Tab-separated table of C-alpha atoms in Angstrom:
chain	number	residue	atom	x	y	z
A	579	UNK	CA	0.000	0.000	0.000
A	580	UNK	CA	1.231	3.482	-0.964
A	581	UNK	CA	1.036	6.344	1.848
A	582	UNK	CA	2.650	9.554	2.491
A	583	UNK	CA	5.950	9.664	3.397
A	584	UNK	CA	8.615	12.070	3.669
A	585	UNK	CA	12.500	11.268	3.539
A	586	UNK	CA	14.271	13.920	6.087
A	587	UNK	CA	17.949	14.784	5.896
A	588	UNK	CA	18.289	13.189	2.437
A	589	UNK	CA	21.535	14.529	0.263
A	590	UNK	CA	19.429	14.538	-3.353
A	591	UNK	CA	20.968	13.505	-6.420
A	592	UNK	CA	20.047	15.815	-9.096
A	593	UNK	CA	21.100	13.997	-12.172
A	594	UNK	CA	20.328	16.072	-14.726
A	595	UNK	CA	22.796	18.866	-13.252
A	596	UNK	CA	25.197	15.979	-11.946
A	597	UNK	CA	25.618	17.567	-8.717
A	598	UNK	CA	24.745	16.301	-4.965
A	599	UNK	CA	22.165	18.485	-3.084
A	600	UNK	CA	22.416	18.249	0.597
A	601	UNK	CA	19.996	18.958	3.529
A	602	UNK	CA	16.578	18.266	1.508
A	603	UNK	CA	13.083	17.086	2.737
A	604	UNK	CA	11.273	14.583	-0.107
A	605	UNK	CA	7.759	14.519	0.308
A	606	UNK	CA	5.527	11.594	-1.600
A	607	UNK	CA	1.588	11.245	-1.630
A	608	UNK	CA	0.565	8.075	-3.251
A	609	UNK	CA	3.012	7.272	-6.359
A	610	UNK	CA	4.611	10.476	-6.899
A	611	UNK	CA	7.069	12.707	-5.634
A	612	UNK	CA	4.760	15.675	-4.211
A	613	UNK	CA	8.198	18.468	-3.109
A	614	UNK	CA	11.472	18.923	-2.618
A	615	UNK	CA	13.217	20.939	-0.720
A	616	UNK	CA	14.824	21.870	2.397
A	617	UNK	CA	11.623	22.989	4.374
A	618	UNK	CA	9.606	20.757	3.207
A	619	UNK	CA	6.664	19.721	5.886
A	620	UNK	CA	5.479	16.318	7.396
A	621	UNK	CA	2.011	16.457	6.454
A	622	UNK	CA	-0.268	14.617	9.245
A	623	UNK	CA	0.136	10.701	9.647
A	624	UNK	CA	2.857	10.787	7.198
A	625	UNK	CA	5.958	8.249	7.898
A	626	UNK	CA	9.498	9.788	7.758
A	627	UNK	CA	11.977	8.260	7.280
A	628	UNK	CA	15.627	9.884	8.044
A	629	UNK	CA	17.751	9.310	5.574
A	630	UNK	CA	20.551	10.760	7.648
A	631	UNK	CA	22.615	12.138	4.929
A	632	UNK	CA	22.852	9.528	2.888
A	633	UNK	CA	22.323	9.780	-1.591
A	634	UNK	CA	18.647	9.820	-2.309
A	635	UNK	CA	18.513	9.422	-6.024
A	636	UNK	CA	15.909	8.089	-8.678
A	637	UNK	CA	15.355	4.437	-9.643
A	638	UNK	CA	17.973	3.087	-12.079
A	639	UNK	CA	16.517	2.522	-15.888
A	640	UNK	CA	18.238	-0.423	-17.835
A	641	UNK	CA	17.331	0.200	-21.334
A	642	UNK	CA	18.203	-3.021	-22.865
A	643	UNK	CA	17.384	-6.083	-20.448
A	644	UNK	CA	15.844	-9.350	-21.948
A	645	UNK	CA	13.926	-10.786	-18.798
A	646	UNK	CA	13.359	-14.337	-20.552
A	647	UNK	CA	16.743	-14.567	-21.633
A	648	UNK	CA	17.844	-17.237	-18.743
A	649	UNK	CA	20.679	-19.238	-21.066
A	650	UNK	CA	22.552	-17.322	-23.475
A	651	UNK	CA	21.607	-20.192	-25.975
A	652	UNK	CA	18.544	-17.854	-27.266
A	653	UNK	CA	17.811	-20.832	-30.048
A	654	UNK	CA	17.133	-23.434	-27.319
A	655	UNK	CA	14.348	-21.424	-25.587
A	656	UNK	CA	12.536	-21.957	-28.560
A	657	UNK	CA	11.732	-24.963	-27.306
A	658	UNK	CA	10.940	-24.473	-23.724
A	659	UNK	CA	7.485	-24.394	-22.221
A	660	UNK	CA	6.582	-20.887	-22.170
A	661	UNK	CA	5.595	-21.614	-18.094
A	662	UNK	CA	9.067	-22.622	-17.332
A	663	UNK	CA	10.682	-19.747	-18.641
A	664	UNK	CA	7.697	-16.570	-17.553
A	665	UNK	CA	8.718	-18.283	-13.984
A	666	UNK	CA	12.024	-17.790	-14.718
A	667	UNK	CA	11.534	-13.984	-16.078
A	668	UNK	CA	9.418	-13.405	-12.539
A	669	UNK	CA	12.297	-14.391	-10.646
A	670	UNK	CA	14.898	-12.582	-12.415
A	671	UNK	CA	12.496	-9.238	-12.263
A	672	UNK	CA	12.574	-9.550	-8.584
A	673	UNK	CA	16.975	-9.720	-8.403
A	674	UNK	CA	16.120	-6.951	-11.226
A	675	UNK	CA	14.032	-4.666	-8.690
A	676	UNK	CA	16.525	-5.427	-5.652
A	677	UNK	CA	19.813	-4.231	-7.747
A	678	UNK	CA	17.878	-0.653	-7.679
A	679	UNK	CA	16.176	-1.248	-11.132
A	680	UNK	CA	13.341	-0.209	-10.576
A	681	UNK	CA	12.478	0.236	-14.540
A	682	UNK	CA	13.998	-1.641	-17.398
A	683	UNK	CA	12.908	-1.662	-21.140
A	684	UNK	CA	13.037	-5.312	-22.769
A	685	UNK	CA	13.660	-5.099	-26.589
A	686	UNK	CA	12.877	-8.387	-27.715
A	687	UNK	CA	10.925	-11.096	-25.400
A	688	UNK	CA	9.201	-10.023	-22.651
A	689	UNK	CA	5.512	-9.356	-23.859
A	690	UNK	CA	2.008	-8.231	-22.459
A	691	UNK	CA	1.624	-10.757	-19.867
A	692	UNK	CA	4.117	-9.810	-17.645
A	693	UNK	CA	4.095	-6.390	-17.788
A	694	UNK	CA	0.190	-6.872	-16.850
A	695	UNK	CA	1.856	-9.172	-14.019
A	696	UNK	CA	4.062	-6.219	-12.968
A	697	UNK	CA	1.259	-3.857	-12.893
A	698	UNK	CA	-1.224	-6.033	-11.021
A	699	UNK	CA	1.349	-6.743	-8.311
A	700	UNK	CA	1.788	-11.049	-9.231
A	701	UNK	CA	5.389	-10.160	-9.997
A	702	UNK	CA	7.586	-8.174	-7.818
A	703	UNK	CA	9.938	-6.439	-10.681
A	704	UNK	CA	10.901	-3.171	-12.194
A	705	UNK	CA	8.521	-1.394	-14.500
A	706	UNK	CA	8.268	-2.596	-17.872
A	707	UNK	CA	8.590	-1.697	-20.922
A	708	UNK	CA	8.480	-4.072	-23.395
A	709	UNK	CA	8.760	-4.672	-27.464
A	710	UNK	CA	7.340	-8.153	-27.921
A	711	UNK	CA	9.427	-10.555	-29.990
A	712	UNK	CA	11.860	-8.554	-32.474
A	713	UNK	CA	11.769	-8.551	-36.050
A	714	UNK	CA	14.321	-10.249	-38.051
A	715	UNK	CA	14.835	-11.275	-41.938
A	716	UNK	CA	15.061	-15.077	-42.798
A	717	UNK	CA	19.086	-15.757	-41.684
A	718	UNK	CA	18.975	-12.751	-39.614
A	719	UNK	CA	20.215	-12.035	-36.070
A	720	UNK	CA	16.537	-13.218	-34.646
A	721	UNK	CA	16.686	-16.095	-36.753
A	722	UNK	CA	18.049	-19.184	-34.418
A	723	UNK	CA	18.150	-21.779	-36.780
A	724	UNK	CA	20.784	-23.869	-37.911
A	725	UNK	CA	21.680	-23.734	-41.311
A	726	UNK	CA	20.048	-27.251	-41.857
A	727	UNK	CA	16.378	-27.024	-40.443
A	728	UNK	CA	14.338	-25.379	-42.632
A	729	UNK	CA	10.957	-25.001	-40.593
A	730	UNK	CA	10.393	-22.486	-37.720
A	731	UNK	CA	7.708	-21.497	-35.203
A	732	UNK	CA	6.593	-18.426	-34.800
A	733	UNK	CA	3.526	-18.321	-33.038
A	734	UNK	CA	3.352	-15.751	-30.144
A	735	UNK	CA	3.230	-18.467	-27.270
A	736	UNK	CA	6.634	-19.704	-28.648
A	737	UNK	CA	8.965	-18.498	-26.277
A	738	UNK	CA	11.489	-17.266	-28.613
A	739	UNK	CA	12.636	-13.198	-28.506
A	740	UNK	CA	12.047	-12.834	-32.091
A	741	UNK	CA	9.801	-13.428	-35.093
A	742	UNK	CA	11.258	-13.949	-38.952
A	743	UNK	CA	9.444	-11.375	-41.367
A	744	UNK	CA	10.299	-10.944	-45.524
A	745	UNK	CA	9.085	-8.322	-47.763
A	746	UNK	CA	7.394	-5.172	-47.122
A	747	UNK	CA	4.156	-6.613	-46.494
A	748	UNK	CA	5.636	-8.844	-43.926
A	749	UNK	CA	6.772	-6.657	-42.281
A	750	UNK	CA	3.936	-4.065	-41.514
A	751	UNK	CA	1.850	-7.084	-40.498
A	752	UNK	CA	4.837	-8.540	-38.087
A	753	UNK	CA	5.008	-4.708	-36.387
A	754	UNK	CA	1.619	-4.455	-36.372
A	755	UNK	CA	1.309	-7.591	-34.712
A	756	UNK	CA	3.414	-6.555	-31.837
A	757	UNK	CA	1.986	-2.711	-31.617
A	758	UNK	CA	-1.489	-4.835	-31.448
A	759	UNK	CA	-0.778	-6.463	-28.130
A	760	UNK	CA	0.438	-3.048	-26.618
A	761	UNK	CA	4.098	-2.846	-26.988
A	762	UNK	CA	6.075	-0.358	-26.125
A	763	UNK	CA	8.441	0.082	-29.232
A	764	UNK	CA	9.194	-2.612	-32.202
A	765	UNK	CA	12.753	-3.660	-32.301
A	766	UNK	CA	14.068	-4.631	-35.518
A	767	UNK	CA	17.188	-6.261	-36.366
A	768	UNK	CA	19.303	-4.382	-38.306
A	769	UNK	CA	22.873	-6.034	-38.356
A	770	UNK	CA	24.274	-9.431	-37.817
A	771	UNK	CA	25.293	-10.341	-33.805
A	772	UNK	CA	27.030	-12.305	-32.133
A	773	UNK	CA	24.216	-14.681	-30.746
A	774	UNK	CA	22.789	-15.524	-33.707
A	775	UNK	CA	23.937	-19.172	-35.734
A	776	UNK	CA	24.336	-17.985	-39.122
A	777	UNK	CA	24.404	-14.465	-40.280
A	778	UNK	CA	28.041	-11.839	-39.741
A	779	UNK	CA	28.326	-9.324	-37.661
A	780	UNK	CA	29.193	-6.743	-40.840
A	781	UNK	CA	26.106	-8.058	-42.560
A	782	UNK	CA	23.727	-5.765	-43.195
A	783	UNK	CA	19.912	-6.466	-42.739
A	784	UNK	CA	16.737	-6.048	-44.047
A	785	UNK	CA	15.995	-3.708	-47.084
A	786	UNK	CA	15.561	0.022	-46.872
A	787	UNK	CA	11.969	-0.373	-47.862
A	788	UNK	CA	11.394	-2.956	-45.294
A	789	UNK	CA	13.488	-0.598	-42.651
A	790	UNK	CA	10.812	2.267	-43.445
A	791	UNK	CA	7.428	0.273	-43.515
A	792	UNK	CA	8.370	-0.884	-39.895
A	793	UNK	CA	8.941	2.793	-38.952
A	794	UNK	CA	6.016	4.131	-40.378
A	795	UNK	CA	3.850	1.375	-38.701
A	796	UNK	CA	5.681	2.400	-35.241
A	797	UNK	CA	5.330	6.096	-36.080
A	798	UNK	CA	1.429	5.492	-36.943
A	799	UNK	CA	0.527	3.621	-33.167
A	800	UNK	CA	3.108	6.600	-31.331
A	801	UNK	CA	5.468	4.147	-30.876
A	802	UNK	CA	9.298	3.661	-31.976
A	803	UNK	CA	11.691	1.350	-33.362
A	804	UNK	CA	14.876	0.468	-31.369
A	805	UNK	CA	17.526	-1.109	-34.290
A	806	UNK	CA	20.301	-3.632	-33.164
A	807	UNK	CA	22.977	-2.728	-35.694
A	808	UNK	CA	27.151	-3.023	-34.904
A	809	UNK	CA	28.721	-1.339	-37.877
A	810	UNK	CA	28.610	2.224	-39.162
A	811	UNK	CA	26.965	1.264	-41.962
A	812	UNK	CA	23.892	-0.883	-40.227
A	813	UNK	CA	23.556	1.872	-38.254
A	814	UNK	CA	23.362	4.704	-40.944
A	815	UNK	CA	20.940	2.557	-42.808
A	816	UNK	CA	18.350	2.520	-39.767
A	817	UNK	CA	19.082	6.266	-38.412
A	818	UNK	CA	18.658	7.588	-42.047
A	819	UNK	CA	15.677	5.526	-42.304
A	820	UNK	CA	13.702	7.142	-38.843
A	821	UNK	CA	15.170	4.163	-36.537
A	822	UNK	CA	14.499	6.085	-32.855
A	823	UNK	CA	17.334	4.195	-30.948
A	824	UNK	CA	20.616	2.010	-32.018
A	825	UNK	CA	21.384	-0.896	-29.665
A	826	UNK	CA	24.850	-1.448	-29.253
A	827	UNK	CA	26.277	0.265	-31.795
A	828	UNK	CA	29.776	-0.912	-30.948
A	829	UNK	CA	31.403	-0.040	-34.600
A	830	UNK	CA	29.959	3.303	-35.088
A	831	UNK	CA	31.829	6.146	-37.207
A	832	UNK	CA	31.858	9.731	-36.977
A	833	UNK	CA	29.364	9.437	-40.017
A	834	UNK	CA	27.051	7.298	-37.964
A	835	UNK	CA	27.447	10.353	-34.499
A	836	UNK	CA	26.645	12.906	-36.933
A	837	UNK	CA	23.063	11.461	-37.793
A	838	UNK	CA	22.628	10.666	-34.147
A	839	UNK	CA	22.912	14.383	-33.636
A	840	UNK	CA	20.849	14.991	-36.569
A	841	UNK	CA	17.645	12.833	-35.705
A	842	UNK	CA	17.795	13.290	-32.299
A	843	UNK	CA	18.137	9.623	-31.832
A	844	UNK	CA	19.748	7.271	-29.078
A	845	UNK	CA	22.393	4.958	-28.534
A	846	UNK	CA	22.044	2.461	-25.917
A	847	UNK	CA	25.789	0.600	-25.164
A	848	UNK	CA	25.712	-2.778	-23.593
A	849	UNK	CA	28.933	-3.292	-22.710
A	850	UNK	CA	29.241	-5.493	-19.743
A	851	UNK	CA	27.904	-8.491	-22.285
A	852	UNK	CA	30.648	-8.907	-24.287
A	853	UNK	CA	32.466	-8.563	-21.120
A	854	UNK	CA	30.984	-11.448	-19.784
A	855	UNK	CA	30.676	-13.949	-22.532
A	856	UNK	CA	33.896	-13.474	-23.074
A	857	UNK	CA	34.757	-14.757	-19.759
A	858	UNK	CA	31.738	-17.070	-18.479
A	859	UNK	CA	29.789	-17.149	-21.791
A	860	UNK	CA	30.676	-20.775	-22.491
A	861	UNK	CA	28.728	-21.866	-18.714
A	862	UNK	CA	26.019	-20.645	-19.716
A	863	UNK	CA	25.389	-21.925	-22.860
A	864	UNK	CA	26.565	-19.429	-25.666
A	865	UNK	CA	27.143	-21.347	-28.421
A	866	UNK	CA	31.026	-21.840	-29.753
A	867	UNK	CA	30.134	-19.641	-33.057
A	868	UNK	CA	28.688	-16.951	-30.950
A	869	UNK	CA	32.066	-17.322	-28.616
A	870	UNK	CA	34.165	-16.992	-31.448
A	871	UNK	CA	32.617	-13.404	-32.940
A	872	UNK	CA	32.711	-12.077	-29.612
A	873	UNK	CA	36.083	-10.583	-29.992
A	874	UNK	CA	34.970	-8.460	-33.268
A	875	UNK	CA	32.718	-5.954	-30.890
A	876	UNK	CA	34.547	-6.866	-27.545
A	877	UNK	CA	37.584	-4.137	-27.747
A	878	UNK	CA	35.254	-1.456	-30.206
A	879	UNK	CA	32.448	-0.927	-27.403
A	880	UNK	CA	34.736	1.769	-25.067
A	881	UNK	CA	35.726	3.707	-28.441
A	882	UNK	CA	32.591	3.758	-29.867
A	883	UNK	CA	30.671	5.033	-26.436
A	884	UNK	CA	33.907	7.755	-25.837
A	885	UNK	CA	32.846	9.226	-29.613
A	886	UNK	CA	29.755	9.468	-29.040
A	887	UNK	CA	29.851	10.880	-25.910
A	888	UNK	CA	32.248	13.338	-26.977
A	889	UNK	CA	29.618	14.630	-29.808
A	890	UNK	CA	27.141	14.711	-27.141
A	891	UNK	CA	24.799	11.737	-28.922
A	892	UNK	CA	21.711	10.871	-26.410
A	893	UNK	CA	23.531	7.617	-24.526
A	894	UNK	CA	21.468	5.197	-22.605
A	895	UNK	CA	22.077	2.513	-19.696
A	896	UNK	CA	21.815	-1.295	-21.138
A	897	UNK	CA	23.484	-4.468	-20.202
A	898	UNK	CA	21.868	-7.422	-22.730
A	899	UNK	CA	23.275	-9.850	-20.480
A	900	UNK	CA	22.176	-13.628	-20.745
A	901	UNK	CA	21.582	-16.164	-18.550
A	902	UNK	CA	23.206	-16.239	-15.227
A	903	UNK	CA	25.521	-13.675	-16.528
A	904	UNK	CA	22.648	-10.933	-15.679
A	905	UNK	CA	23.930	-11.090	-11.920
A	906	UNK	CA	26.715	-8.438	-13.175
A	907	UNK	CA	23.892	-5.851	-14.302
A	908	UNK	CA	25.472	-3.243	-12.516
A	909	UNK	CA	28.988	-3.483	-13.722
A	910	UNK	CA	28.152	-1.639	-16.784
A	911	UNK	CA	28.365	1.676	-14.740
A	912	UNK	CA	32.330	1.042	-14.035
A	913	UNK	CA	33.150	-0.299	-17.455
A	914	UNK	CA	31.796	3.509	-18.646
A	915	UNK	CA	33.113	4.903	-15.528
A	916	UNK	CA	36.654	4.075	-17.182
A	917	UNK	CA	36.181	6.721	-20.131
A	918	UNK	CA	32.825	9.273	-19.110
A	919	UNK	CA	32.251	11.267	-15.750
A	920	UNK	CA	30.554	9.396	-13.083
A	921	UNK	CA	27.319	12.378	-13.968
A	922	UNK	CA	26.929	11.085	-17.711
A	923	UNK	CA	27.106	7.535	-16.569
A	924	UNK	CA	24.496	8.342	-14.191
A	925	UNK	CA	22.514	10.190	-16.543
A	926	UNK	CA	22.409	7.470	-19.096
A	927	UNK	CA	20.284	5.275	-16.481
A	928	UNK	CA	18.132	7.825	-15.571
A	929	UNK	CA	17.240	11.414	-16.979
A	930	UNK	CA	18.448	10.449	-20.679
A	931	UNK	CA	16.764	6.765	-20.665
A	932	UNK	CA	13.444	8.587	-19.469
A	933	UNK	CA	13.152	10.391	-22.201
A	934	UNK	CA	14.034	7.732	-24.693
A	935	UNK	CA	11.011	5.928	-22.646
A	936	UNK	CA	8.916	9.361	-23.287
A	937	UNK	CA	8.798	9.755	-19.752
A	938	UNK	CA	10.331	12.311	-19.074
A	939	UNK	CA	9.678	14.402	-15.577
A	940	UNK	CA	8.277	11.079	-14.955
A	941	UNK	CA	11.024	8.891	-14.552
A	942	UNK	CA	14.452	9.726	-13.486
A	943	UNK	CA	14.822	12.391	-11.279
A	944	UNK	CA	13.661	13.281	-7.654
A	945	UNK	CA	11.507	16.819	-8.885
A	946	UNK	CA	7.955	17.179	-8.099
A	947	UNK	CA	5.752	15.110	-10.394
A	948	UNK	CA	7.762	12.257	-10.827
A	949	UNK	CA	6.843	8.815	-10.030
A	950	UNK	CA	8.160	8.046	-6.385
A	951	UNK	CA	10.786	5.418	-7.838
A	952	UNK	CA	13.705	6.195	-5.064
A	953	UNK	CA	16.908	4.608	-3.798
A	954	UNK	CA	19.030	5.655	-0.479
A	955	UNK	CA	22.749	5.028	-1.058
A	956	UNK	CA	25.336	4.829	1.326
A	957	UNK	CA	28.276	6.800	-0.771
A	958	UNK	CA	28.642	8.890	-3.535
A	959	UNK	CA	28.134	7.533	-6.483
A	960	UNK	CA	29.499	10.871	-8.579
A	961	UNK	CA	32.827	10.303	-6.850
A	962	UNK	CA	32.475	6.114	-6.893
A	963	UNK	CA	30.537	4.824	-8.927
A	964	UNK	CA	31.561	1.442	-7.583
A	965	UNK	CA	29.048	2.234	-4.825
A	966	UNK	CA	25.959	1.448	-7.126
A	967	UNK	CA	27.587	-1.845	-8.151
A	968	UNK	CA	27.381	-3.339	-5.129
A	969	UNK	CA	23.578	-3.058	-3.356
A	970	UNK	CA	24.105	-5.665	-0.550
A	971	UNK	CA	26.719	-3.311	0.716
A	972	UNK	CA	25.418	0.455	-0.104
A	973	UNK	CA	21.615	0.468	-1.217
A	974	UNK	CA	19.686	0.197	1.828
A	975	UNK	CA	16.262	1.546	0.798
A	976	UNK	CA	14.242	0.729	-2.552
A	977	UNK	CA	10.790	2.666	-3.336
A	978	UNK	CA	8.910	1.997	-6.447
A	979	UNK	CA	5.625	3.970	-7.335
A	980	UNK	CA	5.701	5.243	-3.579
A	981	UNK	CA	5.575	1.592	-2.307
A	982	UNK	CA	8.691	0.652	-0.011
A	983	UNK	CA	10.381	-2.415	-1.548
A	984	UNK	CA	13.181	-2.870	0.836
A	985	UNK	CA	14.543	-1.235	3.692
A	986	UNK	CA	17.855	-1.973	5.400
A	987	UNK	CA	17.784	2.001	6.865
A	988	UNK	CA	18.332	2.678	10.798
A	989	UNK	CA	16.307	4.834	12.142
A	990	UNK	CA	13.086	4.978	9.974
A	991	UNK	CA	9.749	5.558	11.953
């Protein structure tokens, strides 16, 4: 049950300005944030809670999380019972919520039924934004065949995070499929990857034509399309063709930054995958082809994320990790931390992913009006960002839509 409470003492974290704002009073009615500021009242029957100095700062967003992705052999769940892995998803959402994510955007996957679980309260997880199964070309990067089966199934029970779509007309019915059960965006595969059995990495995919008719259909419902592409070129293709956000993106060009700045558009990094597979991938299924392109997008990812930042390209928070590798979430804010300020980091999992999510004021940041989605830090995370990477440790209170999730704080009354 949501209430009123007010957070006393509490050292903000304002992370659109980057800075730290101490002595501040946090007052929330219901599910948002109602003021801020330092003489801020306790309102009747409120509960306050004394934060005692500590960070108060917004829920993290993880723009690129694939909640059913529990192997990193994506083929295989295919064949799963589509119980068996939504049980899975549920309990991954929950570590998801308790690492301080309290919103996270799934591009390819999770579907209507649990975000409906979310929002109901059956599931205990972040807020969700989901795409529905991705769109990929026959021998694309959503297309987990092996070269030698010829039949696939596509039906939306099948627990697979894509769907396999040809021609123009394809296509538009595919997106429209997805836009029909309430997605959020519809992710298209634009590029090769390093998951997938049988297409490159410098491959380029689906036709301009095809690119277009899946951003009009997007466009038409209010929605957007989120492209994975890896190369300049896969990249160009879908910015130049109204693609609203380029996932990974880890062989971008100059050419590529200066249509980011042009259209506005956003690049979400997932760095601490490749990180990972390269080191535990094999444990958790990833497939020896997949293990062996890891290495082309591996060193890129730092460079690529430095240029962009340097151009000042719109950079989101994503990890994309699979399997039992998703326990490292959080490490993608020191990989960054090695080449932006802590405040850009910090901004890419909250202010800048809210507005990629078209929430924004509504999501990530503690101002009046927001949703009440708060976390109390021990540290500073603009000096350490280590400090976020580590919750057992340092986060020791999680709210989401003004409802307390956890609470390791002294003191609270």
């Amino acid at each position: 049950m949501t209430g009123t409470v007010l957070f006393e003492r509490a050292t903000v974290l304002d992370t659109a300005a980057g800075e730290l704002v101490r002595g501040q009073r946090v007052l929330v009615r219901g599910n948002e944030i109602a003021e801020v500021g330092p003489d801020v009242e306790a309102p009747e029957g409120a509960r306050v809670i004394d934060v005692a100095g500590r960070t108060l700062m917004p829920g993290l967003i993880d723009c690129h999380a694939h909640v059913n992705a529990h192997s990193a052999d994506l083929a295989g769940l295919a064949d799963e019972s589509p119980a068996y892995v939504a049980l899975k998803a549920a309990k991954e959402m929950r570590e998801m919520l308790h690492r301080g994510f309290t919103t996270v955007r799934d591009p390819g996957g999770a579907d209507f039924g649990l975000h409906e679980a979310v929002v109901q309260g059956i599931v205990e997880g972040p807020r969700l934004y989901f795409g529905g199964k991705a769109l990929s070309q026959t021998g694309g990067h959503g297309d987990g065949r092996p070269r030698g089966r010829r039949v696939r199934e596509d039906h939306q029970c099948c627990p697979d995070l894509s769907t396999v779509c040809d021609g123009v007309d394809e296509v538009r019915r595919a997106a429209r499929e997805q836009l029909r059960t309430g997605a959020f965006h519809v992710k298209i595969m634009l590029s090769g990857g390093v998951a997938s059995p049988t297409d490159r990495i410098d491959s380029t995919q689906f036709s301009m034509e095809e690119i277009r008719a899946i951003v009009e259909e997007a466009e038409a419902a209010n929605r957007y399309v989120a492209g994975h592409a890896y190369t300049a070129r896969a990249i160009n293709r879908g910015l130049a063709a109204g693609v609203r956000s380029i996932e990974h993106g880890n062989l971008l060009d100059e050419s590529s930054v200066d249509l980011f700045l042009e259209h506005d558009a956003f690049l979400v990094p997932t760095l601490v995958t490749y990180q990972r597979m390269a080191a535990e991938g094999a444990e958790h299924g990833l497939p020896a082809a997949s293990i062996a392109k890891n290495p082309i997008v591996l060193d890129a990812g730092l460079r690529a994320l430095e240029l962009a930042h340097r151009a000042g390209v719109n950079i989101c928070y994503g990890s994309d990790l699979l399997g039992g590798m998703r326990r490292h979430q959080l490490l993608e804010f020191t990989i960054r931390g090695a080449v932006l300020p802590a405040a850009a980091v910090i901004r890419s999992a909250t202010v800048t992913a809210a507005r990629l999510l078209k929430e924004e004021g509504r999501l990530g940041q503690v101002v009046p009006g927001a949703l009440a989605d708060l976390l109390v830090i021990d540290g500073d995370p603009l000096a350490d960002l280590a400090v976020l990477t580590d919750p057992g440790a340092n986060l020791r209170l999680i709210m989401q839509d003004g409802e307390v999730k956890a609470d390791r704080l002294t003191g609270s009354r």
